[in-house]
Every structure is written in structure tokens, then in C-alpha cells.
Tab-separated table of C-alpha atoms in Angstrom:
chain	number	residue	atom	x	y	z
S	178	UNK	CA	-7.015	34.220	-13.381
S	179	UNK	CA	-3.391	34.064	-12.257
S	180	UNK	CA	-4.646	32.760	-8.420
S	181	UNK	CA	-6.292	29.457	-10.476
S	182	UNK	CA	-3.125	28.897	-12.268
S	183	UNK	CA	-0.935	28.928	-9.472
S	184	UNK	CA	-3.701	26.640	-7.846
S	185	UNK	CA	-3.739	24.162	-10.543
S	186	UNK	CA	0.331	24.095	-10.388
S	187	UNK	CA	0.122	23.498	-6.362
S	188	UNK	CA	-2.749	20.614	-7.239
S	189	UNK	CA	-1.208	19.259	-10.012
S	190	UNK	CA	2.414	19.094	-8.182
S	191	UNK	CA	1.098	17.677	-5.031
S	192	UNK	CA	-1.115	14.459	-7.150
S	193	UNK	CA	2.486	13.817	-9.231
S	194	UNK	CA	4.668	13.653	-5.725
S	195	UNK	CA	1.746	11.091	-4.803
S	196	UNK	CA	2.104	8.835	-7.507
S	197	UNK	CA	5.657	9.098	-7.801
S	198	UNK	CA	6.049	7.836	-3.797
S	199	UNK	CA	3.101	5.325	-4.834
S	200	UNK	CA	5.043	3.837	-7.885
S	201	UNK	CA	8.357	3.687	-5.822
S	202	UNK	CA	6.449	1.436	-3.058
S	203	UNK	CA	4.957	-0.802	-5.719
S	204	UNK	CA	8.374	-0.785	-7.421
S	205	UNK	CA	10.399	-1.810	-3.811
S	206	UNK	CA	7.276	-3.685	-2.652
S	207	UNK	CA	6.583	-1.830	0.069
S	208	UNK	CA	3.287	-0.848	2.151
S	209	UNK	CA	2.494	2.509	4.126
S	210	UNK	CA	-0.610	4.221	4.565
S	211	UNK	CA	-2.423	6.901	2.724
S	212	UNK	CA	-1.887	10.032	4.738
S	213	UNK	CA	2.532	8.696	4.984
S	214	UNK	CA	2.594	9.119	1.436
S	215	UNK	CA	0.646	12.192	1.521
S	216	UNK	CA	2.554	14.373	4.440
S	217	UNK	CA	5.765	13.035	1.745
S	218	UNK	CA	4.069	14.997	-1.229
S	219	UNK	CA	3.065	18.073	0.870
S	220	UNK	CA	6.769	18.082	2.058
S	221	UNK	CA	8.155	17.873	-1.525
S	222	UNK	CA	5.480	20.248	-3.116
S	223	UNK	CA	6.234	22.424	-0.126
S	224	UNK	CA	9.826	22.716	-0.746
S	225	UNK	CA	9.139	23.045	-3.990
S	226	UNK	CA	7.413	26.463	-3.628
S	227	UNK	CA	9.993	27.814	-1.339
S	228	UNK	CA	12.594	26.928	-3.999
S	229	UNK	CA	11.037	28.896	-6.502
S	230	UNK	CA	10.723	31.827	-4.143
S	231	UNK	CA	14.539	31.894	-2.659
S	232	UNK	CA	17.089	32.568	-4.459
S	233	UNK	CA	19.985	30.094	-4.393
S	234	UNK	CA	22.532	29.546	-5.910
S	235	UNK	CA	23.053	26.698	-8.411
S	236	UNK	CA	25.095	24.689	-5.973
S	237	UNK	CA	23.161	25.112	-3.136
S	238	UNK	CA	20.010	23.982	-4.771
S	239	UNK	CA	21.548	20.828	-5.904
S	240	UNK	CA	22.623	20.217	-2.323
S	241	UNK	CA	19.027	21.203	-0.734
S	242	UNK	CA	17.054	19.003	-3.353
S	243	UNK	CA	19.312	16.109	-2.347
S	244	UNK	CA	18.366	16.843	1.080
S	245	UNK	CA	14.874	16.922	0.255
S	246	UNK	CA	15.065	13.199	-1.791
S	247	UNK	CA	16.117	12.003	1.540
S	248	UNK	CA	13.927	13.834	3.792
S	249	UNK	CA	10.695	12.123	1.797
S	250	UNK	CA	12.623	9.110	1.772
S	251	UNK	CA	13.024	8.541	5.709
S	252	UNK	CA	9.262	9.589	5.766
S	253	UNK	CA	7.790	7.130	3.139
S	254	UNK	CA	9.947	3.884	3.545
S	255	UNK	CA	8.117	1.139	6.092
S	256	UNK	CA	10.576	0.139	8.070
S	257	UNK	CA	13.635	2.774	9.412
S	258	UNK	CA	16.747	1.404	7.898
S	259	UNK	CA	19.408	2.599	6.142
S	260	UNK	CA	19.103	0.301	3.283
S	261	UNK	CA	15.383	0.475	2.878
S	262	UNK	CA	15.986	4.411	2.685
S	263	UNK	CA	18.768	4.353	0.195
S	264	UNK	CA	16.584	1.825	-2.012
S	265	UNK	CA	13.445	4.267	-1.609
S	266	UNK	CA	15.580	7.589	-2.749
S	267	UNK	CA	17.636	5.656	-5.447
S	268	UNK	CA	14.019	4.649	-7.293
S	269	UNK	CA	11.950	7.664	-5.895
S	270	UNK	CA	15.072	9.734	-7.745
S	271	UNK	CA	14.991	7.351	-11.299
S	272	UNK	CA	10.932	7.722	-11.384
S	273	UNK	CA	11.221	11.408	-11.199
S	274	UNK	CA	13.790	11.626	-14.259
S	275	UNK	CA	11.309	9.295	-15.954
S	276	UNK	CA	8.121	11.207	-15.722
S	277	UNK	CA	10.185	14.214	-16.197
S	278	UNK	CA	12.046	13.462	-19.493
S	279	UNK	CA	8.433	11.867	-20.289
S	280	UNK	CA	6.845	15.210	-19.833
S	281	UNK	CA	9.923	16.787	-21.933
S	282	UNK	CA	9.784	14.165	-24.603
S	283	UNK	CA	6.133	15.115	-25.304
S	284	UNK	CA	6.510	18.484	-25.439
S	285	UNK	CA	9.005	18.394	-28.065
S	286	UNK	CA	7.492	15.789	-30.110
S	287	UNK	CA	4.250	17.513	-30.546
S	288	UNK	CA	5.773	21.155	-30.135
S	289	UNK	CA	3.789	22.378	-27.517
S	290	UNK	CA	3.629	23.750	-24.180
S	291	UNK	CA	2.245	21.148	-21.599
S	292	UNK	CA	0.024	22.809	-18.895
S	293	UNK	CA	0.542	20.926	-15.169
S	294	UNK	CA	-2.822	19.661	-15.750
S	295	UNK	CA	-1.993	18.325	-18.560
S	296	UNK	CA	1.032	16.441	-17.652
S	297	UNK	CA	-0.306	15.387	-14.262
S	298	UNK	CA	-2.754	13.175	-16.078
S	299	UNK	CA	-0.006	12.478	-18.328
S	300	UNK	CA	1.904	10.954	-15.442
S	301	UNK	CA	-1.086	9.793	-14.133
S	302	UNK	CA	-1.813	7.256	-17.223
S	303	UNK	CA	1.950	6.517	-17.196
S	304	UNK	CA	1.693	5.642	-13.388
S	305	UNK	CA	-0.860	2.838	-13.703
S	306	UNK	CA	0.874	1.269	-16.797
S	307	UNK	CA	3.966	1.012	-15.110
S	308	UNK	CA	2.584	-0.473	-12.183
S	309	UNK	CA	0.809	-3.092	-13.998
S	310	UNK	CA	4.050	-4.324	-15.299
S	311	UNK	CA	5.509	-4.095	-12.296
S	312	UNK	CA	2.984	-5.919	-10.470
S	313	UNK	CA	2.844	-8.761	-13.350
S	314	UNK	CA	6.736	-8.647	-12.799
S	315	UNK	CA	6.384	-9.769	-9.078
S	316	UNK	CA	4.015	-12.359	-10.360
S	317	UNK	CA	5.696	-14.308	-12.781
S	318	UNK	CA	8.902	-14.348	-10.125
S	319	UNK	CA	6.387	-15.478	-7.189
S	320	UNK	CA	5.157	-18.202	-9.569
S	321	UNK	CA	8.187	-19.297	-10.968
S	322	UNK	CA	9.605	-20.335	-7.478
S	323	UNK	CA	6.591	-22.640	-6.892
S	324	UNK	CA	7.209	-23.900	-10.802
S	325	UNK	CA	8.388	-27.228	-11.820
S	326	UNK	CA	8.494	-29.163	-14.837
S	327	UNK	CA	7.667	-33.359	-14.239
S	328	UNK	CA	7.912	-35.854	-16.857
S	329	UNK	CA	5.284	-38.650	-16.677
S	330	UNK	CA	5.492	-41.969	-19.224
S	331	UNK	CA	2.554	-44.150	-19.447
S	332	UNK	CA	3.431	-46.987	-22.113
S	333	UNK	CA	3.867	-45.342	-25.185
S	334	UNK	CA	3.007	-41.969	-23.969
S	335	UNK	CA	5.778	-39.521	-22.475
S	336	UNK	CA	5.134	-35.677	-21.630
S	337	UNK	CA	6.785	-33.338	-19.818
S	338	UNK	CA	5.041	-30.432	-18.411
S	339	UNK	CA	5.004	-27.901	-16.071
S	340	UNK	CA	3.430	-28.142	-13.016
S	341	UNK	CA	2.925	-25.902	-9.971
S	342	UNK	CA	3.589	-26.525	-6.262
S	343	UNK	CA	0.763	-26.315	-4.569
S	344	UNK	CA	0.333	-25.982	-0.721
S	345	UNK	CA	-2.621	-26.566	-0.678
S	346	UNK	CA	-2.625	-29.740	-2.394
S	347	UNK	CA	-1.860	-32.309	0.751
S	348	UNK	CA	-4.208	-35.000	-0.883
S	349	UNK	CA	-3.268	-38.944	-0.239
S	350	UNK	CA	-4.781	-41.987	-1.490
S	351	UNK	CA	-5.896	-43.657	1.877
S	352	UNK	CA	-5.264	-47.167	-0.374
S	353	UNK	CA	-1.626	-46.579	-0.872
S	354	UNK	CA	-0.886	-44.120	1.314
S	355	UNK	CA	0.675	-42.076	-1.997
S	356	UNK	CA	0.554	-38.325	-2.824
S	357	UNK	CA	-1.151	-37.291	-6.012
S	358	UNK	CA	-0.243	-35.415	-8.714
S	359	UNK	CA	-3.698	-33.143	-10.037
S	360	UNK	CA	-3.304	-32.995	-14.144
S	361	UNK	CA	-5.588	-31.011	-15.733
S	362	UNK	CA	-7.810	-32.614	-18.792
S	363	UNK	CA	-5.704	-32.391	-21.616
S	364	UNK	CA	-2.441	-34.083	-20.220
S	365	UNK	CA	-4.574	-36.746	-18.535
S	366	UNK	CA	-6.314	-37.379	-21.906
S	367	UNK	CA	-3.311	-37.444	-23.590
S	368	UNK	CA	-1.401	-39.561	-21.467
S	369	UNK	CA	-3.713	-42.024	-20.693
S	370	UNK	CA	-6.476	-42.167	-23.787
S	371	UNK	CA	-8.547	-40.958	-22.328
S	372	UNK	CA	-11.911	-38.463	-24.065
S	373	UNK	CA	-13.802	-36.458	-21.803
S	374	UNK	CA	-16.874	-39.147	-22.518
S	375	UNK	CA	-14.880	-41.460	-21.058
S	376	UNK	CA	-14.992	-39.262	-18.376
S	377	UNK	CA	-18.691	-38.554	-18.088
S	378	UNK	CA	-19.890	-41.233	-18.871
S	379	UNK	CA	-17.534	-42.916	-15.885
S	380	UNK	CA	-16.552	-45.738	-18.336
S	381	UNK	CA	-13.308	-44.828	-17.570
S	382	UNK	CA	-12.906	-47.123	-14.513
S	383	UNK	CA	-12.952	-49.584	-17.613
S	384	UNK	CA	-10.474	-48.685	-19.619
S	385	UNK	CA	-8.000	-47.686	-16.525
S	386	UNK	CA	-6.783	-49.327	-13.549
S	387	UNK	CA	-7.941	-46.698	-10.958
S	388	UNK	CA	-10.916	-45.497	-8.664
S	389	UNK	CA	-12.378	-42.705	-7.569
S	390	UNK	CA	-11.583	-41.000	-4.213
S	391	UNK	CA	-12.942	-37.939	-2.429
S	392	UNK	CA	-10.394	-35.008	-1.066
S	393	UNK	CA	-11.673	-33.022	1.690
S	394	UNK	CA	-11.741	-29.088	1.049
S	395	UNK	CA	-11.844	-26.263	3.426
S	396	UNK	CA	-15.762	-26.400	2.603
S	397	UNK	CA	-16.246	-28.922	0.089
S	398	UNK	CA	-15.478	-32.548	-0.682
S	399	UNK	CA	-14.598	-33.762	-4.192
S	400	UNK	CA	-14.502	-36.504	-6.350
S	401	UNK	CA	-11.564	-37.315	-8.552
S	402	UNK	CA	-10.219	-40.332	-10.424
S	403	UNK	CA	-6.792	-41.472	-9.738
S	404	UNK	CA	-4.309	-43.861	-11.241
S	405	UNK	CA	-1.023	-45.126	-11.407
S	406	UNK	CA	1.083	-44.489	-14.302
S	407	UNK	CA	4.458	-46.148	-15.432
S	408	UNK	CA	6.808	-43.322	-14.218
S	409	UNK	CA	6.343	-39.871	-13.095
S	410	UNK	CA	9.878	-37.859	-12.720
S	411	UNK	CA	10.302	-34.353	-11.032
S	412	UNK	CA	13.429	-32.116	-12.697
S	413	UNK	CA	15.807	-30.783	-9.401
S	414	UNK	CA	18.747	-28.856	-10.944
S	415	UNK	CA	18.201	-30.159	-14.203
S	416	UNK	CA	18.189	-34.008	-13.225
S	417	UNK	CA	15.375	-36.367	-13.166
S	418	UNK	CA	14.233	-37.659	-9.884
S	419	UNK	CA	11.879	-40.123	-9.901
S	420	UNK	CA	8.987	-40.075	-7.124
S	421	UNK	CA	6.229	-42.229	-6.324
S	422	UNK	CA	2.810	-40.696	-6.832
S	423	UNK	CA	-0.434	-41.102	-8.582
S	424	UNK	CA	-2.459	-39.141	-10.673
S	425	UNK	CA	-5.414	-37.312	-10.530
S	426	UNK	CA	-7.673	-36.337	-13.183
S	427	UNK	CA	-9.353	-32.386	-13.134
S	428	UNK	CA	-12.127	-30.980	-15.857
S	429	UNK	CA	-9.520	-27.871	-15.579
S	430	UNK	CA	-7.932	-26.695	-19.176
S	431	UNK	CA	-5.019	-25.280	-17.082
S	432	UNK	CA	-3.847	-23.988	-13.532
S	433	UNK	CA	-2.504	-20.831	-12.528
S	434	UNK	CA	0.277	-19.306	-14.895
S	435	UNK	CA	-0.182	-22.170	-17.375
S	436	UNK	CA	1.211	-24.791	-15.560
S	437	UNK	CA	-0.654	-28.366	-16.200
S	438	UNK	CA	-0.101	-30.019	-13.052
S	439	UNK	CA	-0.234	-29.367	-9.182
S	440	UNK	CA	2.278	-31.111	-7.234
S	441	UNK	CA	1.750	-31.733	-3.397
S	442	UNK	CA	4.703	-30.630	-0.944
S	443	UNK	CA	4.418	-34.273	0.948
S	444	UNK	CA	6.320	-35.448	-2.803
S	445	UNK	CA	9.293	-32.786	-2.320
């Protein structure tokens, strides 16, 4: 009974050093393979054991453990530099006082022992919740430097909006030789008057000064109408700039992280 204890213990330590490298790579956004972070959670359980055998003194062990941080460090981080090792320990360290005063906080709440077992799928749950946010973190940052917010006046009408940079938007009206802004339905309709049986019913070549043109995909061609409107100004630092586009009309509600535009490079 004792040899399946100690066996759950070993299993349970060596699945918590894994996700504790894992969650410091998705935290410094950094890629190695599965058997790197493994050979740096047999090397921590393993000196883990032999701690708990020896016996050192206080001081020493503080000493050794540091050594150890770094030790998994050099062998986890992707690329062999200093700095990349330092960041690695400094958040490999911070997760492992997390999960531990997690483990601690538990056990005192609810009064009870917690087995390894127990706490590994503690940690385990924990893990995958953290790395959600962190990966929604890196998101909105990745999307916000491709986010801009335009300001487009058509008469009456004057909305501003956000829109997103898209690369792959390099359409150009052949006609005019002018990039387009893509608006999704609702900012076209409001702008412009437009109701989506204007749309498909294609009346709306009567009501708006515009035509349809096709823009070649990767695989596809589409159709999309496209008109001029009175002004259309991009915000740079807080300023208006005005540029010369026209608009495009999609069926879309929104585009990616609720933006409701997508701007073409060839207008920045």
C-alpha cells in the first residue's frame, strides 16, 4: 500500500512540473517540444526525491533549489540566452508559488488534507484556465495593433467605428484605381439607407451611385457593391486624416474582434 502512494506522489509530481513548464511557455510565448519539457519535469521531480532523502541544511537547500530553477530553465527556454533564461525562471518560479499557495489555500478553506492526486488535478483545472486567459491576452494585444477607428460622413449620416487592418484586403476599383474600405451590413445600412432588401433585391444600384465589382480570392471570386461616400477619415495619434477610398458593402454582422470595417494596407 505504501509502494502505490509513493507512486502516485512520483506521478502526480512529475504531471505538475509538466504543466507548470507548459504554462510558463504559454505565459513567455514560447515553443519547445514535448519530450524538452518532459526531461525538465523528470529533472525537477528527480531532484525533488533526492531532496527529501539528503539531509541539508536549511541554507543549503535554498541554494540547491535555486540551482535547480535554473538548471530546468536553461533546459526548457527555446533559444540559449541569458534573458530568455532569466524570463523562463522568474515566471517558472511565480507559477510555482501560485499553484502552491493554491494548493495551501484549499486545504485550509475546506480543512482537509489534499492527497497529490488530488491537487494535481487541482492544478491541472487551474492550468487550462489560466492559459485561456493568457492566450485571449495575446489576442486582444495582436488585434489591437491591426485596430483602427475611421470616421465616415455621408450627408447627414456620420459614424465612427472601428475597423481592422487587413492584409489581406488589397482590393482596388479598376474604375478609379481607389482602395476600398469592406463595412459590414449594419454600418453600410446605416450610413447609406440602405435595408438588406435593397440589397437583395439589387435595387440598390437605384438608390446609390455605385456598381458592383468582383475581387479575386485565393480560390474564389466575389461580388460586392461599392460606392463613394462624402468623407471617410482614418484616426493616426488621435488626429483625423482624411484618405480617399470607397466602400464596400458585406452581408457580415461584424469582423474579427468586433471591429466593423476592414481597411486595406495600400490606404496606410
Amino acid at each position: 500500500m505504501q509502494y502505490v502512494y509513493i507512486e502516485d506522489v512520483i506521478f502526480s509530481s512529475l504531471i505538475i512540473d509538466y504543466l507548470l513548464i507548459t504554462l510558463t511557455l504559454c505565459m513567455t510565448q514560447s515553443r519547445i517540444g514535448f519530450w524538452q519539457k518532459m526531461a525538465g519535469s523528470v529533472l525537477a521531480l528527480t531532484c525533488s526525491i533526492l531532496l527529501s532523502i539528503l539531509d541539508i541544511h536549511h541554507v543549503f537547500l535554498i541554494f540547491i533549489k535555486l540551482l535547480i530553477g535554473i538548471a530546468v530553465s536553461i533546459i526548457c527556454t527555446e533559444r540559449f540566452f541569458f534573458k530568455d533564461i532569466l524570463i523562463f525562471y522568474i515566471v517558472f518560479v511565480s507559477f510555482t508559488f501560485l499553484m502552491g499557495g493554491a494548493v495551501s489555500a484549499m486545504q485550509i478553506l475546506f480543512s482537509v488534507s489534499i492527497s497529490p492526486l488530488v491537487a494535481m488535478i487541482f492544478i491541472f483545472i487551474i492550468s487550462i484556465l489560466i492559459q485561456r486567459v493568457i492566450h485571449r491576452f495575446y489576442y486582444s494585444r495582436t488585434i489591437s495593433q491591426f485596430s483602427y477607428y475611421i470616421k465616415l460622413r455621408q450627408g447627414k449620416h456620420t459614424l465612427t467605428i472601428k475597423a481592422y487592418l487587413d492584409s489581406g484586403n488589397l482590393a482596388v476599383d479598376t474604375l478609379t484605381s481607389s482602395p476600398i474600405v469592406i463595412l459590414d451590413f449594419d454600418t453600410f445600412s446605416k450610413l447609406l439607407d440602405i435595408s438588406i432588401v435593397d440589397y437583395l433585391s439589387r435595387s440598390i444600384k437605384n438608390k446609390l451611385n455605385g456598381r458592383y465589382i468582383h475581387i479575386n480570392g485565393v480560390n474564389s471570386s466575389t461580388e460586392i457593391f461599392v460606392t463613394k461616400v462624402d468623407e471617410i477619415y482614418i484616426i493616426k495619434q488621435g488626429r483625423p486624416v482624411k484618405i480617399e477610398a470607397l466602400v464596400g458593402l458585406s452581408l457580415t454582422s461584424h469582423f474579427v474582434g468586433n471591429h466593423h470595417a476592414l481597411l486595406s494596407p495600400l490606404i496606410l
